[in-house]
Coordinates of C-alpha atoms in Angstrom, one line a residue:
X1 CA -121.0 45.1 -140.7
X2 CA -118.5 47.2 -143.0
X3 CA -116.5 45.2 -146.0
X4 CA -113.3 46.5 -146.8
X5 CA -113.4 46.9 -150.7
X6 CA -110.6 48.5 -153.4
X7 CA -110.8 51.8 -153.8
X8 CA -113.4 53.2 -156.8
X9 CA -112.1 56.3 -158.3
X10 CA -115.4 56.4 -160.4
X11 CA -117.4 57.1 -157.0
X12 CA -118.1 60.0 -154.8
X13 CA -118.0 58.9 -151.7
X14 CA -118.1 61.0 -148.1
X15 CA -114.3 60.8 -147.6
X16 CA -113.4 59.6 -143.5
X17 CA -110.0 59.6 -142.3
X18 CA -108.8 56.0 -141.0
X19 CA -108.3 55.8 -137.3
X20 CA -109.8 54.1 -134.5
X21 CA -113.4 55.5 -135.0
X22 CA -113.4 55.0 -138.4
X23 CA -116.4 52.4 -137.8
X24 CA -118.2 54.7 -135.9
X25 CA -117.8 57.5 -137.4
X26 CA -118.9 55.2 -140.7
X27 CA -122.3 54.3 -138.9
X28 CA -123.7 57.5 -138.0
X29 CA -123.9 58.4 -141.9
X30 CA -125.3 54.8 -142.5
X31 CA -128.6 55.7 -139.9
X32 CA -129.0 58.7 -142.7
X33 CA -129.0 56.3 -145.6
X34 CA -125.2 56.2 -147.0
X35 CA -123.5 53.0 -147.6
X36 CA -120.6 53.2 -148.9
X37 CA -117.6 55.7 -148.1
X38 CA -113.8 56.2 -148.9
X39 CA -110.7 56.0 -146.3
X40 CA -107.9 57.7 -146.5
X41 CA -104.9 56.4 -144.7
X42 CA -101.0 58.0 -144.2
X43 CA -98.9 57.4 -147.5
X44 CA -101.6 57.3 -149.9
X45 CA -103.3 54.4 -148.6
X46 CA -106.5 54.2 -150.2
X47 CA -109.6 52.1 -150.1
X48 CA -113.4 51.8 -149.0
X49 CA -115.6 50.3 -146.6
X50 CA -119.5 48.9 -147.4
X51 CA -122.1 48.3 -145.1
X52 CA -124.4 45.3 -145.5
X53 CA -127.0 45.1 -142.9
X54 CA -126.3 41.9 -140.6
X55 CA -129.3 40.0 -142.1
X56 CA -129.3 41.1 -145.5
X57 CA -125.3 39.9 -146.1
X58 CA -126.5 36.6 -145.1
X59 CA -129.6 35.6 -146.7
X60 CA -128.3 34.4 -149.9
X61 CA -127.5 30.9 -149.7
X62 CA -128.2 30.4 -146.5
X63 CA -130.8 28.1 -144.4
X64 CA -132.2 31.6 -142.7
X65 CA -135.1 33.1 -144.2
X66 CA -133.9 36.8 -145.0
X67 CA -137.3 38.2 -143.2
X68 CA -136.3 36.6 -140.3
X69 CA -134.2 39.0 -137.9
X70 CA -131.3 36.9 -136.8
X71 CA -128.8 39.7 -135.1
X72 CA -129.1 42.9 -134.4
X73 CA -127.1 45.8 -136.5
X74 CA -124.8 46.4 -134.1
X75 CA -124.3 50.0 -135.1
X76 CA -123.7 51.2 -131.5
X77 CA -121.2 49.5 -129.6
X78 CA -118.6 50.4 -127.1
X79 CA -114.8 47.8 -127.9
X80 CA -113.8 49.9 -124.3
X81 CA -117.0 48.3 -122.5
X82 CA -115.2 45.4 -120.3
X83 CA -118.1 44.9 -118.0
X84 CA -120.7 44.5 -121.5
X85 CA -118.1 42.2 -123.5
X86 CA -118.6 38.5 -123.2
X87 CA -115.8 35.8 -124.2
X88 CA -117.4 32.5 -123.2
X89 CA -117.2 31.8 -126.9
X90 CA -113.5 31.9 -127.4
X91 CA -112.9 30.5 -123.8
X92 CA -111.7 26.7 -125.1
X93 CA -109.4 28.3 -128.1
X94 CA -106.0 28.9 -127.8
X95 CA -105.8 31.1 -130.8
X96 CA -108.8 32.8 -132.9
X97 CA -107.7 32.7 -137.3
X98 CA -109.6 34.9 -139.3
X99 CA -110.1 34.5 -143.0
X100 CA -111.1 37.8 -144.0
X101 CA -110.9 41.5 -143.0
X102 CA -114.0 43.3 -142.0
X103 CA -115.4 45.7 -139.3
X104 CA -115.7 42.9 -137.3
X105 CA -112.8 40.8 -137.9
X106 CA -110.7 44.0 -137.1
X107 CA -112.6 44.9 -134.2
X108 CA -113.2 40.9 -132.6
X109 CA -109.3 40.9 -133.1
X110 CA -108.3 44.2 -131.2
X111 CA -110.5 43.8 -127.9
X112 CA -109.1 39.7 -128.2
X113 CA -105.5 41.3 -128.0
X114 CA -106.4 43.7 -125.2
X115 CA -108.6 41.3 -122.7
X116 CA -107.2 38.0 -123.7
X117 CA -103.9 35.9 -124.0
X118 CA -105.2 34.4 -127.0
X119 CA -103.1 34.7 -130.4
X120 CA -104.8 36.3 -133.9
X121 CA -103.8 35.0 -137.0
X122 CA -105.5 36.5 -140.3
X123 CA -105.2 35.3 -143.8
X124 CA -105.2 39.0 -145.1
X125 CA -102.8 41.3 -144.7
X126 CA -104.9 44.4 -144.6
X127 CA -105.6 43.9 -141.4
X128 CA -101.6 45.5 -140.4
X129 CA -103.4 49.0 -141.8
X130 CA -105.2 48.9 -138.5
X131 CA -103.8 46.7 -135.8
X132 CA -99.9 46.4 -134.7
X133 CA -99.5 43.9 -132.3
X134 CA -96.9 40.9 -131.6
X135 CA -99.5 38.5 -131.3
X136 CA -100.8 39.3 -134.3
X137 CA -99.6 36.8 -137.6
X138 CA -100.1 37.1 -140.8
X139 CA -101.3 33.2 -142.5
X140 CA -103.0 30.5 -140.4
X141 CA -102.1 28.2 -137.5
X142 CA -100.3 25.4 -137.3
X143 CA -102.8 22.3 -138.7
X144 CA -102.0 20.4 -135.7
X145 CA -103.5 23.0 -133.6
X146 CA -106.7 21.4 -132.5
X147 CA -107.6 24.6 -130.0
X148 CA -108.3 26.9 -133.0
X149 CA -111.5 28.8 -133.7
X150 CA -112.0 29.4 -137.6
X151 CA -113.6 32.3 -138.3
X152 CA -115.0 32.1 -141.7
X153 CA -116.9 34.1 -144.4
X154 CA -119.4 31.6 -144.8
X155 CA -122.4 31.2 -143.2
X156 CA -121.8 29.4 -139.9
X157 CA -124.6 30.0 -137.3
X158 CA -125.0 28.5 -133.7
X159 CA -128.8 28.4 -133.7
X160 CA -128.5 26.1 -136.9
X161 CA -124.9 24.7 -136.8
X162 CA -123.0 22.2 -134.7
X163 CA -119.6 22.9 -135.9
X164 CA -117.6 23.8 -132.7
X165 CA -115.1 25.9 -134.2
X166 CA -116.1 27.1 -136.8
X167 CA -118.3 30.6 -137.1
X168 CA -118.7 33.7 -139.1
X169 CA -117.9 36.8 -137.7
X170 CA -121.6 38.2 -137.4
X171 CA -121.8 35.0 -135.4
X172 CA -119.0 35.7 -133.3
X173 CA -119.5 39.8 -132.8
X174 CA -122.6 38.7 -131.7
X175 CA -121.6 36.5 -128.8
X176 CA -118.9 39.0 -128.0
X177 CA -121.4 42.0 -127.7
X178 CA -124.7 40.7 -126.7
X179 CA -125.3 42.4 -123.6
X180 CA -124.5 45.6 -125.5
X181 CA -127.3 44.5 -127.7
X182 CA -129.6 43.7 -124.8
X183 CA -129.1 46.7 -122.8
X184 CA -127.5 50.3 -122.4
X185 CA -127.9 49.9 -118.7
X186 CA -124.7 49.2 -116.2
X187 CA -125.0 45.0 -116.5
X188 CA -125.1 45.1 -112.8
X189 CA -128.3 46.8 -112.7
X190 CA -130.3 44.6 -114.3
X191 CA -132.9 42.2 -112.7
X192 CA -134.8 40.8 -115.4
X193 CA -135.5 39.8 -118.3
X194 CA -138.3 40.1 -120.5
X195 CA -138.6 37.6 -123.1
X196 CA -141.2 37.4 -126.2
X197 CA -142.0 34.6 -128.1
X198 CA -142.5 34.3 -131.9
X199 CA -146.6 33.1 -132.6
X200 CA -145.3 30.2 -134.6
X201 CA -143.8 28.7 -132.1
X202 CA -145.1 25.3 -130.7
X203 CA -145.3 25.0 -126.8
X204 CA -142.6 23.0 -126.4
X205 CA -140.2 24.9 -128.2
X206 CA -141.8 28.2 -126.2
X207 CA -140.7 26.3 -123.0
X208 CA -137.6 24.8 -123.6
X209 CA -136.5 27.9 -124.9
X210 CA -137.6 29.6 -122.1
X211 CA -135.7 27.3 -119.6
X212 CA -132.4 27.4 -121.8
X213 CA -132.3 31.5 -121.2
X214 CA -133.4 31.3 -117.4
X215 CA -130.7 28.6 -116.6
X216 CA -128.1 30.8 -118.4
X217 CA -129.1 34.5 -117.1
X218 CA -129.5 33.3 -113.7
X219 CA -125.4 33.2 -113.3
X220 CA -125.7 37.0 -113.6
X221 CA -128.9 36.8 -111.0
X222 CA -131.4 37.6 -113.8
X223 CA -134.4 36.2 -113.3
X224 CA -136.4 35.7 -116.9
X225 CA -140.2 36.6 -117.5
X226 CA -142.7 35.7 -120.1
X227 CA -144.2 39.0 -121.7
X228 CA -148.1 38.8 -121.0
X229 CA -149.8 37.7 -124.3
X230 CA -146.3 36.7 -126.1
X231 CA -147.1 33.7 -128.0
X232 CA -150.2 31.9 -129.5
X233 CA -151.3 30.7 -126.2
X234 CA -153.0 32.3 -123.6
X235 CA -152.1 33.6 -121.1
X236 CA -154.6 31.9 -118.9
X237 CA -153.9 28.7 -120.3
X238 CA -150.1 29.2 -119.1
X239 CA -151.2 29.5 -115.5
X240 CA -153.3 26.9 -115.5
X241 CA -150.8 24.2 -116.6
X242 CA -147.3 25.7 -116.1
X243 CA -145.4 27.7 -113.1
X244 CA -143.9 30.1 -115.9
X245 CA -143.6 33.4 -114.0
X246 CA -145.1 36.8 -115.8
X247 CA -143.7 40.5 -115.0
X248 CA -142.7 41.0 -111.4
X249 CA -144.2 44.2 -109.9
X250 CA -141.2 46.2 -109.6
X251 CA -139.7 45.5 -113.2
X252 CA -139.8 48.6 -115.2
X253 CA -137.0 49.9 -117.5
X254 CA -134.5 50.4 -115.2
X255 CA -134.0 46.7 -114.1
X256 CA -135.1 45.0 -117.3
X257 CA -134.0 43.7 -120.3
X258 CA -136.6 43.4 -123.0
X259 CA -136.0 40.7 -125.5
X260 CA -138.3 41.2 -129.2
X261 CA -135.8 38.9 -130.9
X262 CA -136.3 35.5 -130.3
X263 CA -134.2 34.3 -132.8
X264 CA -131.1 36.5 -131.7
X265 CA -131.3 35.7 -128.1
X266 CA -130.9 32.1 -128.7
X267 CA -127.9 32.5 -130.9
X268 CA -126.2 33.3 -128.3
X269 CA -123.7 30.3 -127.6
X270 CA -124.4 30.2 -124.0
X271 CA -127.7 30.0 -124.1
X272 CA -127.6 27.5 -126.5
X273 CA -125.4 25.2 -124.3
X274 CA -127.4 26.0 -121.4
X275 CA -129.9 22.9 -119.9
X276 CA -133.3 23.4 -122.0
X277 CA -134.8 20.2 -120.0
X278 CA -138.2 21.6 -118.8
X279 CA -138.1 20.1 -115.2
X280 CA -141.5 18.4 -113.7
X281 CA -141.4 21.4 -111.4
X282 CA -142.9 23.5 -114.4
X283 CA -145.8 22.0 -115.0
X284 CA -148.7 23.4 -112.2
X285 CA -149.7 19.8 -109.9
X286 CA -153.2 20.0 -110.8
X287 CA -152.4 19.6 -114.1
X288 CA -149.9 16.8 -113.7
X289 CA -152.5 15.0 -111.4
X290 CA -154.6 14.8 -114.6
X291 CA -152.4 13.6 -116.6
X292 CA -151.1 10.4 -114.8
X293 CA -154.9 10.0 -114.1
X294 CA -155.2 9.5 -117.5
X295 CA -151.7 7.4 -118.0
X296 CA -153.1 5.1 -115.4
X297 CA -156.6 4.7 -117.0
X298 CA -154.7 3.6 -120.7
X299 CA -151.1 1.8 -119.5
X300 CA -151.6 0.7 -115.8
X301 CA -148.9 -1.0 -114.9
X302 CA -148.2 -2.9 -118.4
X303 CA -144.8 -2.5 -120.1
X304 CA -144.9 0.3 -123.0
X305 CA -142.5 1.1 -125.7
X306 CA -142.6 4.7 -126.4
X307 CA -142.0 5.8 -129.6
X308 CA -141.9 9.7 -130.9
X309 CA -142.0 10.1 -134.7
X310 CA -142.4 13.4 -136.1
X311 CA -143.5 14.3 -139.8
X312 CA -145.7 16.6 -141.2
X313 CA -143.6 20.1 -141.6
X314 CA -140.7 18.6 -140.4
X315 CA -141.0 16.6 -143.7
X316 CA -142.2 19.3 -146.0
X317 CA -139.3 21.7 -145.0
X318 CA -137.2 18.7 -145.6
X319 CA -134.7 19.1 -142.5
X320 CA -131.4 18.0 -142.5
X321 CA -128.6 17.9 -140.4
X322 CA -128.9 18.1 -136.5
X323 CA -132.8 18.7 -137.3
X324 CA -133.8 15.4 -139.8
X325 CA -136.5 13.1 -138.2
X326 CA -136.5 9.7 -139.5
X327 CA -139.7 7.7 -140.7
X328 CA -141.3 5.0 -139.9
X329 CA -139.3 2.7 -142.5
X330 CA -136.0 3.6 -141.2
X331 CA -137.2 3.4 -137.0
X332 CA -138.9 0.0 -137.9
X333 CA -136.1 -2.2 -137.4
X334 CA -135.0 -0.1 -134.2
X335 CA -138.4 -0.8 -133.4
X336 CA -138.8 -4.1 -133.9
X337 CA -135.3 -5.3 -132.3
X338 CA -136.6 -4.0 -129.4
X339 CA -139.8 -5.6 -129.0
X340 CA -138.2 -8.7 -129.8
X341 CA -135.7 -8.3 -127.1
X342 CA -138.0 -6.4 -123.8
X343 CA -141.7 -8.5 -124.5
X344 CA -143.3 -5.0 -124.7
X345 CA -147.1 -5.3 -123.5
X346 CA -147.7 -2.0 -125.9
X347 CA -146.2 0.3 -128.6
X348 CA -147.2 3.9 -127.3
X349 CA -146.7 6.3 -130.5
X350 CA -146.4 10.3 -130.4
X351 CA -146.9 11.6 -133.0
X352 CA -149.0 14.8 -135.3
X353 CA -149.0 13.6 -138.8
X354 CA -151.6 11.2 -139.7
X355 CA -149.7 9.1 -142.4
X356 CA -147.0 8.1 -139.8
X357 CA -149.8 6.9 -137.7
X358 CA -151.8 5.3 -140.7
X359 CA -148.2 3.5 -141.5
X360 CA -147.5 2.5 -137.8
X361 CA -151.1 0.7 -137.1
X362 CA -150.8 -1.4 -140.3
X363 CA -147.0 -2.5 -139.3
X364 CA -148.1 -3.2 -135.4
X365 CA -151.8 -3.8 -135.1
X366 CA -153.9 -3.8 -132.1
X367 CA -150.4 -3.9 -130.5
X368 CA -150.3 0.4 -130.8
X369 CA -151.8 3.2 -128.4
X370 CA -152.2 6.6 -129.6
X371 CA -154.0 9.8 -127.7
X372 CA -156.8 10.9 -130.0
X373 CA -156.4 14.3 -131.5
X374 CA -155.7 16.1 -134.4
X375 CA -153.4 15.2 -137.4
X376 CA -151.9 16.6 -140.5
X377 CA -150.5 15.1 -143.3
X378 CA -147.6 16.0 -145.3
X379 CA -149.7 16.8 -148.5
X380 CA -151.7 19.7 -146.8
X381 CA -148.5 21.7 -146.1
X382 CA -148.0 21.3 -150.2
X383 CA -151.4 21.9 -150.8
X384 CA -151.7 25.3 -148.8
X385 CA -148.4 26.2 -149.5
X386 CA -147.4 26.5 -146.0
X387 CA -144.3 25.5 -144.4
X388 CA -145.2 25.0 -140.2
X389 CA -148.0 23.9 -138.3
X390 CA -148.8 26.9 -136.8
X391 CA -149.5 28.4 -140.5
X392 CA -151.5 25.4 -141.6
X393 CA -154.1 25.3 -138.8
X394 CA -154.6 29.2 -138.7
X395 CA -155.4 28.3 -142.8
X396 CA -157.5 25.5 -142.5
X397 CA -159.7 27.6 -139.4
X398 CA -161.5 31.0 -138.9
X399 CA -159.5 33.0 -136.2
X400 CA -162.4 32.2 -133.3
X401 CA -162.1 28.2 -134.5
X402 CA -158.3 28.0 -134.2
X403 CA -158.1 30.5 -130.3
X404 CA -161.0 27.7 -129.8
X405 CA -159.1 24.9 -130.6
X406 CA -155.9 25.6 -129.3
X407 CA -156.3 24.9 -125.6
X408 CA -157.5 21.4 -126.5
X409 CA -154.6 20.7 -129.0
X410 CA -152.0 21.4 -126.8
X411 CA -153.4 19.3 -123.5
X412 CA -153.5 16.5 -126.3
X413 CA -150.1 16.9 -127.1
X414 CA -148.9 17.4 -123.3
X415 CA -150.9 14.1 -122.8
X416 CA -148.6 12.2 -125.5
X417 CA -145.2 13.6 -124.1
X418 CA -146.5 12.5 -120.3
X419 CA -147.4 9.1 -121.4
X420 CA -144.1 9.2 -123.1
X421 CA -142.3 9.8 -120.3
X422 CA -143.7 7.0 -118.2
X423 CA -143.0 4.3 -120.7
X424 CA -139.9 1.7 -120.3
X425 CA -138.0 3.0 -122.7
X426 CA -138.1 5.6 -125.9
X427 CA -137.2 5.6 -129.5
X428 CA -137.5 8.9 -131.5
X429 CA -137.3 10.0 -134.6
X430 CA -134.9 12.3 -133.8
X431 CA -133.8 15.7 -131.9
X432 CA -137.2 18.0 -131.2
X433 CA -138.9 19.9 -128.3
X434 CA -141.0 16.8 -127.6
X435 CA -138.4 14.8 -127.5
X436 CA -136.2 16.6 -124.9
X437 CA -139.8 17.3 -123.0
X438 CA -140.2 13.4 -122.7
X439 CA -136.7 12.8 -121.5
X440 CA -136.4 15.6 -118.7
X441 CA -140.4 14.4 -117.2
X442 CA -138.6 10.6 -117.2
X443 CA -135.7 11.9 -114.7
X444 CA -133.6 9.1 -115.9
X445 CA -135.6 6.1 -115.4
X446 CA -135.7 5.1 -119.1
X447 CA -134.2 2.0 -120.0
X448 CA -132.7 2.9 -123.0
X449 CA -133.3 6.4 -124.9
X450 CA -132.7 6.6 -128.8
X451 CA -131.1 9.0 -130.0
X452 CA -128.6 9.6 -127.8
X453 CA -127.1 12.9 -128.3
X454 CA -129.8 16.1 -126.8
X455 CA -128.9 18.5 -123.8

């Protein structure tokens, strides 16, 4: 994105005239290395634009690791596009108020005024040096108007935020231009989608994730794909326990989107509002036949409090917000009130760090079940120096060990979300992958569910 700065006489900049390809004009120099460039305007109007690549002007001070690639550059993009720009995002507001004037403030603001009704307001006047239009004002809305999006300079993602009307305008471009992003193919040609998965991520993030972007691209009749050997589990083991499809035999670059940004493609607000309940229908009947096999064999028919707590990187990254999981002094009471209330045969506890399940035996006794398999605790993340799981266990193993391992780990942890899912009723320790997972398998015959807030 371009900043608008004051103009420095002591530089010796490429000098671009301003019109309405002064942006891309600007970014064709940037592929070749230049940043920075002055603009000269009718009447002496002077000044310059910077660019600062979309990652890069976010990663001090904010919760996004810089390495991590969040949204494309956006260098190429067509504002006169209509069938590639998306306004879901601005659908609710009335009117959009921008703080600040940038590339993308000035741009968001223009296509707004062309394709929408909505009104711009903008807090800096620079922005009259390239838009005239009536339904621009200069200043900020009315503070009774509830139906305003704030677009701010800060930081204000939707993969990490909840803050409904608030966003920066990296945030927002991105939303607006996505499917410029994803393809230069007409949007009515495409068929699929082909979607890759970060190695770090757990199973259960890899298939809520992947339900969240099916549910939303198949309003546009795109039907979504795992690439073959995407994530850290096989592809085999996929097949075996999960009706995920792989690459239909007529996909090829002409019908298909392919997706190497996991991160991006999930900060698109849709998506992010779209279902990511992984339905029963997933998971392959052979595999679901074993695991009630084995729900049977430990519950049988006796009335079980599930309980979900998870620790171990959760805790060492310290998550806040939306992400925080609670321990097991602040569920206890939860706990207890409930046992004290429904005469639960059973506790039933979920959970992958060992000091949660250390601290929840010596509370409840003989009265808690637990599948056997692996744990951390909180100190081996410290120790190693690693923030996730997935980093910790490929430490702590040789590569052959931990491909070994892997296939067992996760049927543990698939056997803890079924048994989950078949208890009375659940208390977790807050919103994560396992958590939805447990919910969607229940199809609403839990009791009472805690927390309340997931989609």
């Amino acid at each position: 994105m371009f900043y608008i700065k004051d103009y420095d006489t002591d530089s010796n900049h490429r000098v671009l005239p301003l019109d309405s390809l002064l942006f891309h004009r600007a970014a064709r120099f940037v592929i070749d290395g230049e940043t920075s460039f002055h603009v000269h305007g009718e009447n002496g109007l002077r000044f310059d634009i910077e660019y600062f690549h979309n990652n890069k002007a976010r990663a001090e001070g904010t919760p996004v690791p810089p390495e991590i690639f969040l949204y494309p550059s956006y260098l190429y993009y067509d504002e006169a596009d209509e069938e590639k720009l998306d306004f879901y995002i601005v659908e609710e507001f009335d009117c959009i108020s921008f703080k600040s004037v940038s590339e993308y403030s000035i741009v968001l603001a223009s296509i707004f005024l062309k394709y929408t009704d909505k009104s711009i307001y903008c807090s800096d006047d620079r922005i009259r040096w390239f838009i005239d239009d009536s339904r621009l004002f200069i200043g900020e809305p009315e503070a009774s108007d509830s139906k305003v999006l704030h677009v701010v300079d800060e930081f204000q993602d939707i993969l990490l935020g909840q803050n409904g009307n608030i966003l920066d305008p990296i945030a927002l471009f991105h939303n607006v231009f996505f499917k410029q992003w994803m393809t230069a193919r007409p949007w009515k040609d495409i068929k699929y989608l082909e979607l890759t998965v970060p190695k770090a991520e757990g199973i259960g993030s890899l298939l809520s994730a992947f339900t969240r972007v099916s549910n939303c691209l198949m309003n546009w009749g795109i039907k979504v794909f795992l690439r073959n050997s995407t994530s850290r589990y096989s592809d085999r083991m996929l097949a075996r326990m999960f009706n995920i499809d792989m690459a239909p035999e007529d996909s090829d670059e002409s019908n298909t989107i392919y997706i190497n940004s996991y991160q991006a493609i999930l900060s698109i607000k849709q998506i992010q509002n779209s279902p990511g309940f992984i339905p029963r229908s997933m998971f392959r009947e052979e595999f679901l036949s074993e695991l009630e096999e084995y729900r049977e064999a430990v519950m049988g028919d006796k009335k079980v409090l599930g309980v979900l707590i998870r620790g171990t990187d959760y805790v060492a990254l310290n998550m806040n917000g939306f992400f925080r999981q609670s321990g097991v002094d602040e569920l206890a009471p939860r706990i207890d009130k409930a046992l004290s209330e429904e005469n639960y045969d059973l506790i039933f506890l979920a959970t992958e760090d060992q000091d949660v399940l250390e601290a929840m035996r010596k509370r409840y006794g003989k009265k808690l079940i637990a599948v056997a398999q692996e744990r951390h605790r909180v100190k081996e993340f410290e120790s190693l120096a690693v923030p996730v799981i997935y980093e910790l266990e490929r430490k702590q193993r040789s590569a052959k060990d931990y491909e070994d391992a892997l296939e067992d780990t996760t049927e543990n942890y698939f056997y803890a979300i079924y048994m989950l899912s078949c208890c009375h009723s659940l208390i977790a320790s807050g919103i994560n992958s396992g958590f939805a997972m447990a919910v969607s398998l229940n199809e609403g015959r839990y009791k009472s569910v805690y927390p309340t807030t997931f989609h």
